Amino acid sequence: MRRKVIAPSLGTVALGLLVSAFVTAGATPPSGAAPSTRPTRTGIAPLSQTVVLHDWFSQPGARQAGVPPVVARLRAAALGAAPRATPGAAAAPLAADVFNHDTVGLPQNEESVAVCGRTVLGGTNDFRGLLLTPPQSPAAGWHLSSNGGRTVRNEGLLPPVTIAGQPVPALGDPVDVAGERCSLYASSVNSTPDDSVNAIVVYRSRPDALASCSGGSDAACWPTSRAVASAGPPHFLDKEWMDVGRSGRAGEVVWVSFTDFTRDATGAPLSSSIKAVRCNPTLTTCTDPILVSGSDQQTQFSDVTVGPDGRTYLSWVEFQGSPETGQTMVIKLRVAPPASTQFGPTRIVATETEPMVGVLHANSFVAGATTIPKNGVKMVHGHPRLFVVWEGCLARPFGVVCEEPRIHLAGSDDFGMRWKRTVLSLSGDNYYPTISENRGGPALAVAWYTNRHDRLFHSRQDVELASVDPSTGAVVKRQRLTRVSNETDADPVLLGQFIGDYFEVFAQRGVAYVHYNANYRFVRLVGQGLPIPQQDNYLTKARL
C-alpha cells in the first residue's frame, strides 16, 4: 500500500523550520507568516536527501506537489515517450574537468571516487534516470576513466537487483572503492517505488568489464551484486558507507555501514540505529547486520574505514534535542580489532552544539541533512592515528540558520578515548568536509566546499583542498581547485535546492582526486531552449 504523504519542497521545509523556530523562541514571526502547528519533536534523525527526492518522484498525486515544475514536466514526458536527447553545446573552458558524457543537461551530485592505477571510478546520483522507462530519479550512476581521470571511457547506472521476485532499482547515495588487484565496488540505497522492498546493495566489477560493457543500465557492467541488508515497512535502510581493506587474519574484507530507520504510517522517521555488515571480497559470504549504535534511538550518517592497521573504525551521529529548539549532534565511534566483527566500547568524538542543521544562510539548498562526519586513519611514527572531520556553525540564530560553518578536525592516538581538536578552515562558510589518508604520502588530504571567496554574499561556492600534517593537525598547504566560483542556484532542474549531501576526495602517494559538482557547463535542457549552466560532476587532480 502506498503511503499518502505530502512531501513539501526542501525550500518549504526550510521555511517551516525557520518560522517554527521563531515561534518556539518567543520571537515574532515575519509579517504574514502563519503560526507553526508542528508538534515539538525530540531528537529526530533526518532521512537522507536522496530518499526525500526518491519520495518526490515515486509517489504521484499528493507528493507531486513538492516536485519542482521542470522536473514534474520531465517526469510526465518520460512516462509517455522519453524526450529526445540532442548533443549539448561545446563545453566552456571551465568545464574541462567535467566527468560525464551527459548531453541532456540533467543533474549529477553526491560524488564518490575510487582509484586503482590508471583506473578512476566515480559515483553520482544521476538524474538521467528520469529518462528511463519507468522514470527513476535519482538513480545511482557510475563513470569510468582508464587514463587517470583525464577522460571518461564509459558510464552508466547501477542495475536493479532482484529481491523477493521484484526488481529493486538503485536510488543513489553512491560509494565507490577499489580493492586488491583493482576489484571495483559500488554501493547504493535501493528501493521499489512504493518502498515495499528496500535494501543496501553492494556491486562488484573489474575495470575491463566496465570499459567494454554497453553502459547504461546493462547488468553485464556489474556482474556481481548482493543485497547485504533488506527490509520492508516500517523499516527503511538509508545512507550507507563502504570500505575495503585487509583486516588481520580475515584478509581482505568489505565493510558496509548504514542506518536502519523505523517510520510511522506517514513515512516520518520514529527511531533509527546504525548497523554494519562484513563480506568477503567476492561478496559470496556476509555477516548478518551487526548493531553498532547500541541503545541510541536517533542516529544517522555512519562512516566506516578499514585502517592500515587492519582495525575497523565506524563513526556515526546521535541526534539530541528538537529541530525547533535547536539540535545537538553527538559524534560517536567504535573500533573493531583486526579480523574481528566485535566492536569495542563507544567513544564520544565531540558534541557539536551548533551543527549545520536547517538552512545555510546564503544558499537555497537545505542543510538539514548535513554535518556528516567522516573518519580516516593514518600511521604516524608506526602507530595508527584516528581522524574525524565535520562542520559546525559559528552562529545559528533560532537554531536553524547556519552562519559561517567551520571545518573541525579531531585526532586520537588511543582509539577514541582522548581527542585533540583544531579548525582547518579560514573565514566564511565551509561545509561538506571529506578526508583521505593519502597512503604512501606524508600529508592527510581534506577537502570541503567554501564560500569564503564570495566576501559580500557568502553564496558562490569553491572547492578547497588542504594538505594536513598528521603529526600536528596543521594545514601545511591550501589550494583553491575551482578557478571561478560556482553559482549553486544556476541549475534549472533542481533550482539550487539540492547539490547532494557530500562529495569525496581520494588521495594516494601525494596525488588527490577530488570529485565534486558545479554548474559550469552550458547545455540545452533535454534538447530544448538555450544552452545554459547546469549541474555536472567534475574530477580535479592536485598534488598535496
Coordinates of C-alpha atoms in Angstrom, one line a residue:
M1 CA 0.0 0.0 0.0
R2 CA 1.4 3.4 -1.0
R3 CA 2.0 5.9 1.8
K4 CA -0.1 9.0 1.3
V5 CA 2.3 11.7 2.4
I6 CA 2.6 15.2 1.2
A7 CA 6.3 15.9 0.5
P8 CA 7.0 19.6 0.5
S9 CA 9.9 21.0 -1.4
L10 CA 13.2 21.3 0.5
G11 CA 12.8 25.1 0.5
T12 CA 9.3 24.8 2.0
V13 CA 10.8 22.5 4.7
A14 CA 13.4 25.2 5.5
L15 CA 10.8 27.9 5.7
G16 CA 8.7 25.8 8.0
L17 CA 11.6 25.1 10.3
L18 CA 12.5 28.8 10.4
V19 CA 9.0 30.0 11.2
S20 CA 8.7 27.3 13.8
A21 CA 12.0 28.3 15.4
F22 CA 10.8 31.9 15.7
V23 CA 7.6 30.8 17.4
T24 CA 9.4 28.4 19.8
A25 CA 11.9 31.0 20.7
G26 CA 9.2 33.5 21.6
A27 CA 10.1 35.8 18.8
T28 CA 7.5 37.4 16.4
P29 CA 7.3 35.7 13.1
P30 CA 7.9 37.7 10.0
S31 CA 4.9 39.7 8.8
G32 CA 2.3 37.5 7.1
A33 CA 3.9 34.3 8.3
A34 CA 1.4 31.6 9.5
P35 CA 2.0 30.4 13.1
S36 CA 3.6 27.0 13.3
T37 CA 1.4 24.0 14.1
R38 CA 4.3 21.5 14.0
P39 CA 4.5 19.4 17.2
T40 CA 7.7 19.5 19.2
R41 CA 9.9 16.7 18.2
T42 CA 12.8 15.2 20.2
G43 CA 16.0 14.2 18.5
I44 CA 14.6 13.2 15.1
A45 CA 17.3 12.0 12.8
P46 CA 16.7 13.0 9.2
L47 CA 16.4 10.7 6.2
S48 CA 19.0 11.4 3.5
Q49 CA 18.1 14.0 0.9
T50 CA 18.3 11.3 -1.7
V51 CA 15.4 9.5 -0.1
V52 CA 13.5 12.7 0.1
L53 CA 14.0 13.1 -3.7
H54 CA 13.0 9.5 -4.2
D55 CA 9.7 10.2 -2.4
W56 CA 9.2 13.2 -4.7
F57 CA 9.3 11.0 -7.8
S58 CA 8.0 7.7 -6.7
Q59 CA 4.7 8.9 -5.1
P60 CA 2.3 10.5 -7.6
G61 CA -0.7 12.7 -6.6
A62 CA -0.1 14.4 -3.3
R63 CA 3.6 14.0 -3.3
Q64 CA 3.8 15.5 -6.8
A65 CA 3.1 19.0 -5.4
G66 CA 6.6 19.1 -4.0
V67 CA 8.4 18.5 -7.2
P68 CA 10.0 21.5 -9.0
P69 CA 7.9 22.2 -12.1
V70 CA 10.7 21.5 -14.6
V71 CA 11.2 18.0 -13.1
A72 CA 7.5 17.4 -13.0
R73 CA 7.3 18.1 -16.7
L74 CA 10.3 15.8 -17.4
R75 CA 8.8 13.0 -15.4
A76 CA 5.5 13.3 -17.2
A77 CA 7.3 13.3 -20.6
A78 CA 9.3 10.2 -19.6
L79 CA 6.1 8.4 -18.6
G80 CA 5.0 8.8 -22.2
A81 CA 8.0 8.8 -24.5
A82 CA 11.5 9.8 -23.4
P83 CA 12.4 13.3 -24.5
R84 CA 14.7 13.3 -27.5
A85 CA 18.3 14.0 -26.4
T86 CA 20.4 16.3 -28.6
P87 CA 24.1 17.0 -28.2
G88 CA 24.9 19.8 -25.8
A89 CA 26.7 22.9 -26.7
A90 CA 30.5 22.8 -26.7
A91 CA 31.8 22.8 -23.2
A92 CA 33.2 26.1 -21.9
P93 CA 36.8 26.2 -20.8
L94 CA 35.8 25.9 -17.2
A95 CA 34.1 22.6 -18.0
A96 CA 37.4 20.9 -18.8
D97 CA 37.2 18.6 -15.8
V98 CA 33.6 17.5 -16.3
F99 CA 33.4 13.8 -15.6
N100 CA 30.4 12.5 -17.5
H101 CA 29.0 12.2 -21.1
D102 CA 25.7 13.9 -20.3
T103 CA 24.3 15.7 -23.3
V104 CA 20.8 16.3 -21.9
G105 CA 21.6 18.7 -19.1
L106 CA 20.2 16.7 -16.2
P107 CA 22.0 16.9 -12.7
Q108 CA 24.6 14.8 -11.1
N109 CA 25.6 15.1 -7.4
E110 CA 26.8 13.2 -4.3
E111 CA 30.1 12.3 -5.8
S112 CA 32.3 9.4 -4.7
V113 CA 35.6 8.4 -6.2
A114 CA 38.0 5.4 -6.2
V115 CA 41.4 5.0 -7.8
C116 CA 43.5 1.9 -8.8
G117 CA 46.5 2.6 -11.0
R118 CA 45.2 4.4 -14.1
T119 CA 41.6 3.4 -13.4
V120 CA 39.4 6.0 -11.8
L121 CA 35.8 5.2 -10.9
G122 CA 33.3 7.9 -9.9
G123 CA 29.8 7.5 -8.5
T124 CA 26.9 10.0 -8.6
N125 CA 23.2 10.5 -8.1
D126 CA 22.4 10.7 -11.8
F127 CA 19.1 12.4 -12.8
R128 CA 19.3 10.9 -16.3
G129 CA 17.3 8.1 -14.6
L130 CA 14.4 10.4 -15.4
L131 CA 14.7 9.2 -19.0
L132 CA 14.3 5.5 -18.1
T133 CA 11.0 3.7 -18.5
P134 CA 9.5 3.9 -16.0
P135 CA 11.3 7.1 -14.9
Q136 CA 13.5 7.0 -11.9
S137 CA 15.2 9.8 -10.1
P138 CA 17.6 9.9 -8.7
A139 CA 19.4 6.9 -10.0
A140 CA 22.9 5.6 -9.0
G141 CA 25.4 6.5 -11.7
W142 CA 28.9 5.4 -12.4
H143 CA 31.7 7.0 -14.5
L144 CA 34.9 5.2 -15.5
S145 CA 38.2 6.6 -16.7
S146 CA 41.1 4.4 -18.0
N147 CA 43.6 7.2 -18.3
G148 CA 44.0 8.5 -14.7
G149 CA 40.8 10.7 -14.8
R150 CA 41.6 12.8 -17.9
T151 CA 38.6 11.5 -19.9
V152 CA 35.5 9.3 -19.3
R153 CA 35.8 5.9 -21.0
N154 CA 32.4 4.6 -20.2
E155 CA 29.5 5.3 -17.8
G156 CA 26.1 4.0 -16.8
L157 CA 23.6 3.3 -14.0
L158 CA 23.9 0.6 -11.4
P159 CA 21.4 -2.1 -12.4
P160 CA 18.4 -3.2 -10.3
V161 CA 18.7 -6.2 -8.1
T162 CA 16.0 -8.9 -7.7
I163 CA 14.7 -9.3 -4.1
A164 CA 11.7 -11.4 -3.3
G165 CA 11.0 -11.7 -7.0
Q166 CA 10.9 -7.9 -7.6
P167 CA 13.4 -5.7 -9.4
V168 CA 14.7 -3.1 -6.9
P169 CA 16.3 -0.1 -8.5
A170 CA 19.4 1.7 -7.2
L171 CA 18.4 5.1 -6.0
G172 CA 21.8 6.6 -5.1
D173 CA 23.8 7.7 -2.1
P174 CA 26.7 6.2 -4.0
V175 CA 30.0 5.0 -2.6
D176 CA 32.9 3.7 -4.7
V177 CA 36.0 1.9 -3.5
A178 CA 38.8 -0.1 -5.1
G179 CA 40.1 -3.4 -3.6
E180 CA 43.1 -5.6 -4.3
R181 CA 44.0 -6.3 -7.9
C182 CA 41.7 -3.5 -8.9
S183 CA 38.4 -5.1 -8.0
L184 CA 35.9 -2.2 -8.1
Y185 CA 33.0 -1.9 -5.7
A186 CA 30.0 0.4 -5.7
S187 CA 27.2 0.6 -3.2
S188 CA 23.7 2.2 -3.2
V189 CA 20.4 2.5 -1.4
N190 CA 17.9 0.5 -3.5
S191 CA 14.1 0.6 -3.2
T192 CA 11.0 -0.1 -5.1
P193 CA 8.8 2.9 -5.9
D194 CA 6.4 2.1 -3.0
D195 CA 9.2 1.2 -0.6
S196 CA 7.8 -2.3 -0.1
V197 CA 11.3 -3.7 -0.6
N198 CA 14.3 -1.6 0.4
A199 CA 17.9 -2.7 0.6
I200 CA 21.6 -1.8 0.9
V201 CA 23.3 -3.3 -2.2
V202 CA 27.0 -3.8 -3.0
Y203 CA 28.1 -4.3 -6.6
R204 CA 31.4 -5.7 -7.8
S205 CA 33.2 -5.4 -11.2
R206 CA 36.5 -5.1 -12.9
P207 CA 38.0 -2.3 -15.0
D208 CA 37.9 -4.3 -18.2
A209 CA 34.2 -5.2 -17.7
L210 CA 33.2 -1.6 -17.1
A211 CA 35.3 -0.4 -20.0
S212 CA 33.9 -2.9 -22.5
C213 CA 30.2 -3.2 -21.5
S214 CA 27.4 -1.3 -23.2
G215 CA 27.0 1.1 -20.3
G216 CA 23.5 2.5 -19.5
S217 CA 21.8 0.0 -17.1
D218 CA 23.4 -3.1 -18.7
A219 CA 23.7 -5.7 -15.9
A220 CA 26.9 -7.0 -17.5
C221 CA 28.7 -3.9 -16.3
W222 CA 28.3 -5.1 -12.8
P223 CA 28.2 -8.9 -12.9
T224 CA 28.2 -9.4 -9.1
S225 CA 25.7 -7.7 -6.8
R226 CA 24.5 -8.5 -3.3
A227 CA 21.8 -7.0 -1.0
V228 CA 23.8 -7.1 2.2
A229 CA 20.6 -6.0 4.1
S230 CA 17.0 -5.7 3.1
A231 CA 13.8 -4.6 4.7
G232 CA 10.2 -3.6 4.3
P233 CA 7.8 -1.3 6.1
P234 CA 8.0 0.0 8.7
H235 CA 11.8 -0.2 8.2
F236 CA 13.8 1.8 5.7
L237 CA 17.5 1.4 5.2
D238 CA 19.4 4.6 4.4
K239 CA 22.7 6.3 3.9
E240 CA 25.2 3.6 3.6
W241 CA 29.0 3.9 3.5
M242 CA 31.6 1.3 2.5
D243 CA 35.3 0.5 2.6
V244 CA 37.6 -2.4 1.6
G245 CA 40.9 -3.4 3.1
R246 CA 42.9 -6.1 4.8
S247 CA 41.9 -6.9 8.3
G248 CA 44.3 -9.2 10.1
R249 CA 43.8 -12.9 9.6
A250 CA 40.5 -12.3 7.9
G251 CA 42.4 -11.0 4.9
E252 CA 40.7 -8.6 2.5
V253 CA 37.2 -7.7 3.7
V254 CA 34.3 -5.4 2.6
W255 CA 32.6 -3.4 5.4
V256 CA 29.3 -1.6 4.8
S257 CA 27.5 0.5 7.4
F258 CA 24.0 2.1 7.1
T259 CA 21.1 3.5 9.1
D260 CA 18.0 1.4 9.8
F261 CA 15.0 3.7 10.2
T262 CA 11.7 2.8 11.7
R263 CA 8.9 5.0 10.2
D264 CA 5.3 5.7 11.0
A265 CA 2.4 5.2 8.7
T266 CA 3.1 8.5 7.0
G267 CA 6.7 7.7 6.3
A268 CA 8.1 10.0 9.0
P269 CA 11.1 8.7 11.0
L270 CA 10.4 7.5 14.5
S271 CA 13.7 5.9 15.5
S272 CA 16.9 4.8 13.9
S273 CA 20.0 2.7 14.5
I274 CA 23.4 2.2 12.9
K275 CA 24.2 -1.3 11.6
A276 CA 27.1 -2.8 9.7
V277 CA 27.8 -5.9 7.6
R278 CA 31.2 -7.5 6.7
C279 CA 31.6 -9.5 3.5
N280 CA 34.4 -11.4 1.8
P281 CA 35.9 -9.7 -1.3
T282 CA 33.8 -11.8 -3.7
L283 CA 30.6 -11.0 -1.8
T284 CA 29.8 -14.7 -1.6
T285 CA 29.6 -14.6 2.2
C286 CA 28.4 -11.8 4.5
T287 CA 27.6 -11.5 8.2
D288 CA 24.1 -10.7 9.3
P289 CA 23.6 -6.9 10.1
I290 CA 25.5 -6.0 13.3
L291 CA 24.0 -3.4 15.6
V292 CA 26.8 -0.8 16.3
S293 CA 25.0 2.2 17.8
G294 CA 23.7 0.3 20.9
S295 CA 20.8 1.9 22.6
D296 CA 20.9 5.2 20.7
Q297 CA 17.4 5.9 19.3
Q298 CA 18.1 8.7 16.8
T299 CA 21.1 8.1 14.7
Q300 CA 22.3 8.8 11.1
F301 CA 25.4 9.4 8.9
S302 CA 27.7 6.5 9.6
D303 CA 31.2 6.2 8.1
V304 CA 33.4 3.1 8.1
T305 CA 37.1 2.8 7.5
V306 CA 39.3 -0.3 7.3
G307 CA 42.5 1.2 8.6
P308 CA 46.1 0.5 7.5
D309 CA 46.5 -1.3 10.9
G310 CA 43.6 -3.8 10.0
R311 CA 41.2 -2.4 12.5
T312 CA 37.7 -1.3 11.5
Y313 CA 36.7 2.2 12.6
L314 CA 33.0 3.1 12.5
S315 CA 31.6 6.6 13.4
W316 CA 28.0 7.9 13.4
V317 CA 25.9 10.8 14.8
E318 CA 23.3 10.6 17.6
F319 CA 20.8 13.5 17.4
Q320 CA 19.6 15.1 20.6
G321 CA 17.1 17.8 21.1
S322 CA 14.5 19.2 18.8
P323 CA 14.9 20.8 15.4
E324 CA 12.6 23.6 16.6
T325 CA 14.6 24.5 19.7
G326 CA 18.0 23.5 18.4
Q327 CA 19.6 20.1 17.9
T328 CA 22.8 18.8 19.2
M329 CA 24.8 16.2 17.4
V330 CA 26.9 13.8 19.4
I331 CA 29.6 12.2 17.1
K332 CA 30.4 8.7 18.3
L333 CA 32.8 6.0 17.2
R334 CA 33.6 2.3 17.9
V335 CA 36.6 0.2 16.8
A336 CA 36.9 -3.5 16.0
P337 CA 40.2 -5.3 16.3
P338 CA 41.8 -6.7 13.2
A339 CA 39.9 -9.7 11.8
S340 CA 37.1 -9.2 14.3
T341 CA 33.4 -8.3 13.9
Q342 CA 33.1 -7.4 17.6
F343 CA 33.3 -3.7 18.2
G344 CA 34.8 -2.2 21.3
P345 CA 33.3 0.5 23.6
T346 CA 31.5 3.5 22.3
R347 CA 33.7 6.7 22.3
I348 CA 32.5 10.3 22.0
V349 CA 34.4 12.2 19.4
A350 CA 32.7 15.5 20.0
T351 CA 29.4 17.1 21.0
E352 CA 28.6 19.6 18.3
T353 CA 26.1 22.1 19.8
E354 CA 26.0 24.2 16.5
P355 CA 25.6 21.6 13.8
M356 CA 24.7 22.6 10.2
V357 CA 21.0 21.8 10.6
G358 CA 18.3 23.9 9.0
V359 CA 19.5 26.3 6.3
L360 CA 22.8 27.7 5.2
H361 CA 22.2 31.4 5.5
A362 CA 23.1 32.4 1.9
N363 CA 22.2 29.4 -0.2
S364 CA 19.0 27.8 -1.5
F365 CA 19.9 24.2 -0.7
V366 CA 18.9 22.9 2.6
A367 CA 21.5 21.9 5.1
G368 CA 19.0 19.8 7.1
A369 CA 20.7 16.5 6.3
T370 CA 24.3 17.6 6.6
T371 CA 27.0 17.7 9.2
I372 CA 28.1 14.3 8.1
P373 CA 31.3 13.4 9.9
K374 CA 34.0 11.4 8.0
N375 CA 36.8 9.5 9.5
G376 CA 40.3 8.4 8.3
V377 CA 43.3 6.6 9.8
K378 CA 46.9 7.2 9.1
M379 CA 50.1 5.6 10.5
V380 CA 52.1 8.2 12.4
H381 CA 55.5 7.1 13.8
G382 CA 54.4 3.5 13.4
H383 CA 51.1 3.9 15.3
P384 CA 47.6 4.4 13.9
R385 CA 46.2 7.9 14.4
L386 CA 42.5 8.3 14.0
F387 CA 41.0 11.5 12.5
V388 CA 37.4 12.7 12.2
V389 CA 36.3 15.8 10.3
W390 CA 32.9 17.7 10.4
E391 CA 31.5 21.1 10.2
G392 CA 29.9 23.3 12.9
C393 CA 28.2 26.7 12.6
L394 CA 29.9 29.8 14.1
A395 CA 26.4 31.1 14.9
R396 CA 22.9 29.5 14.5
P397 CA 20.1 32.1 15.0
F398 CA 16.9 30.4 16.3
G399 CA 18.6 27.1 15.8
V400 CA 18.0 26.8 12.1
V401 CA 20.1 29.4 10.3
C402 CA 23.7 28.3 10.0
E403 CA 26.2 31.1 9.7
E404 CA 29.8 30.7 8.8
P405 CA 30.3 27.0 9.5
R406 CA 33.9 25.9 10.1
I407 CA 35.7 22.6 9.4
H408 CA 36.8 20.8 12.5
L409 CA 39.4 18.1 12.7
A410 CA 39.8 15.8 15.8
G411 CA 42.7 13.4 16.2
S412 CA 43.1 10.5 18.6
D413 CA 46.1 8.2 19.4
D414 CA 44.2 5.9 21.8
F415 CA 41.3 4.7 19.6
G416 CA 39.0 7.5 20.6
M417 CA 39.4 7.8 24.4
R418 CA 41.0 11.2 24.1
W419 CA 40.8 13.8 21.3
K420 CA 42.7 16.8 20.2
R421 CA 40.7 19.3 18.1
T422 CA 41.6 22.0 15.6
V423 CA 39.9 24.2 13.0
L424 CA 41.1 23.7 9.4
S425 CA 39.1 26.3 7.6
L426 CA 39.6 30.0 7.4
S427 CA 36.8 32.7 7.2
G428 CA 33.4 32.4 5.6
D429 CA 31.1 29.4 5.1
N430 CA 32.8 26.0 4.9
Y431 CA 30.9 22.7 4.7
Y432 CA 30.8 19.0 3.4
P433 CA 34.3 18.0 4.5
T434 CA 35.9 14.8 3.1
I435 CA 39.1 13.2 4.3
S436 CA 41.6 10.7 2.8
E437 CA 44.6 9.0 4.4
N438 CA 46.8 9.5 1.3
R439 CA 48.5 6.2 1.7
G440 CA 52.1 6.4 0.5
G441 CA 52.2 10.2 1.0
P442 CA 53.0 12.3 4.1
A443 CA 50.0 14.6 4.4
L444 CA 46.3 13.9 5.0
A445 CA 44.0 15.2 2.3
V446 CA 41.0 17.1 3.5
A447 CA 38.6 18.9 1.0
W448 CA 35.4 20.9 1.5
Y449 CA 33.2 23.4 -0.1
T450 CA 33.8 27.1 0.8
N451 CA 32.0 30.3 0.1
R452 CA 34.8 32.5 1.6
H453 CA 35.8 33.9 -1.7
D454 CA 32.4 35.4 -2.1
R455 CA 33.0 38.0 0.6
L456 CA 29.9 40.1 0.0
F457 CA 27.1 37.5 -0.3
H458 CA 28.7 34.2 1.0
S459 CA 26.8 32.4 -1.7
R460 CA 29.1 31.3 -4.6
Q461 CA 31.0 28.1 -4.0
D462 CA 34.6 26.9 -4.4
V463 CA 36.3 23.6 -3.6
E464 CA 39.2 23.9 -1.2
L465 CA 41.8 21.2 -0.7
A466 CA 44.0 21.2 2.4
S467 CA 47.2 19.2 3.0
V468 CA 47.2 18.5 6.7
D469 CA 50.3 17.4 8.8
P470 CA 49.1 14.3 10.6
S471 CA 51.5 14.9 13.4
T472 CA 50.2 18.3 14.3
G473 CA 46.8 18.7 12.6
A474 CA 48.1 21.9 11.0
V475 CA 47.3 22.9 7.4
V476 CA 50.6 23.0 5.5
K477 CA 49.2 23.7 2.1
R478 CA 45.9 25.2 1.0
Q479 CA 44.6 25.1 -2.6
R480 CA 41.5 26.5 -4.4
L481 CA 40.6 23.9 -7.0
T482 CA 37.9 25.9 -8.7
R483 CA 39.3 28.8 -10.8
V484 CA 35.9 30.6 -10.9
S485 CA 33.3 30.3 -8.1
N486 CA 30.3 28.2 -8.8
E487 CA 26.7 29.5 -8.5
T488 CA 24.8 26.6 -6.9
D489 CA 21.4 28.2 -7.9
A490 CA 22.2 28.1 -11.6
D491 CA 20.9 24.5 -12.2
P492 CA 17.5 24.8 -14.0
V493 CA 16.2 21.4 -12.8
L494 CA 16.8 21.3 -9.1
L495 CA 16.8 25.1 -8.8
G496 CA 19.7 25.1 -6.4
Q497 CA 17.7 23.2 -3.8
F498 CA 19.9 20.1 -3.9
I499 CA 23.6 19.7 -4.5
G500 CA 23.9 16.4 -2.6
D501 CA 24.9 15.7 1.0
Y502 CA 28.5 15.1 0.3
F503 CA 31.4 14.8 -2.2
E504 CA 34.7 12.9 -1.9
V505 CA 38.4 13.2 -2.1
F506 CA 40.7 10.1 -2.5
A507 CA 44.5 10.5 -2.3
Q508 CA 47.4 8.2 -2.7
R509 CA 51.2 8.8 -3.0
G510 CA 50.7 12.6 -2.7
V511 CA 48.1 13.0 -5.5
A512 CA 44.5 13.9 -4.6
Y513 CA 41.5 13.1 -6.8
V514 CA 38.5 15.4 -5.9
H515 CA 35.1 14.5 -7.3
Y516 CA 32.5 17.3 -6.8
N517 CA 29.7 19.1 -8.6
A518 CA 29.3 22.5 -10.2
N519 CA 27.3 24.4 -12.8
Y520 CA 30.0 25.5 -15.3
R521 CA 28.9 23.6 -18.4
F522 CA 26.3 25.1 -20.9
V523 CA 23.9 22.5 -22.2
R524 CA 20.4 22.7 -23.7
L525 CA 17.9 21.1 -21.3
V526 CA 16.9 17.8 -22.9
G527 CA 17.3 19.4 -26.3
Q528 CA 15.1 22.4 -25.6
G529 CA 15.7 26.1 -25.1
L530 CA 19.2 27.7 -25.0
P531 CA 22.4 26.3 -23.7
I532 CA 22.6 27.3 -20.0
P533 CA 24.7 26.3 -17.0
Q534 CA 23.6 23.1 -15.3
Q535 CA 24.8 20.7 -12.7
D536 CA 27.5 18.2 -13.6
N537 CA 30.1 16.1 -11.7
Y538 CA 33.7 17.2 -12.0
L539 CA 37.0 15.5 -11.3
T540 CA 40.1 17.5 -10.5
K541 CA 43.6 16.1 -9.6
A542 CA 46.0 18.0 -7.5
R543 CA 49.3 17.4 -5.7
L544 CA 49.2 17.6 -2.0

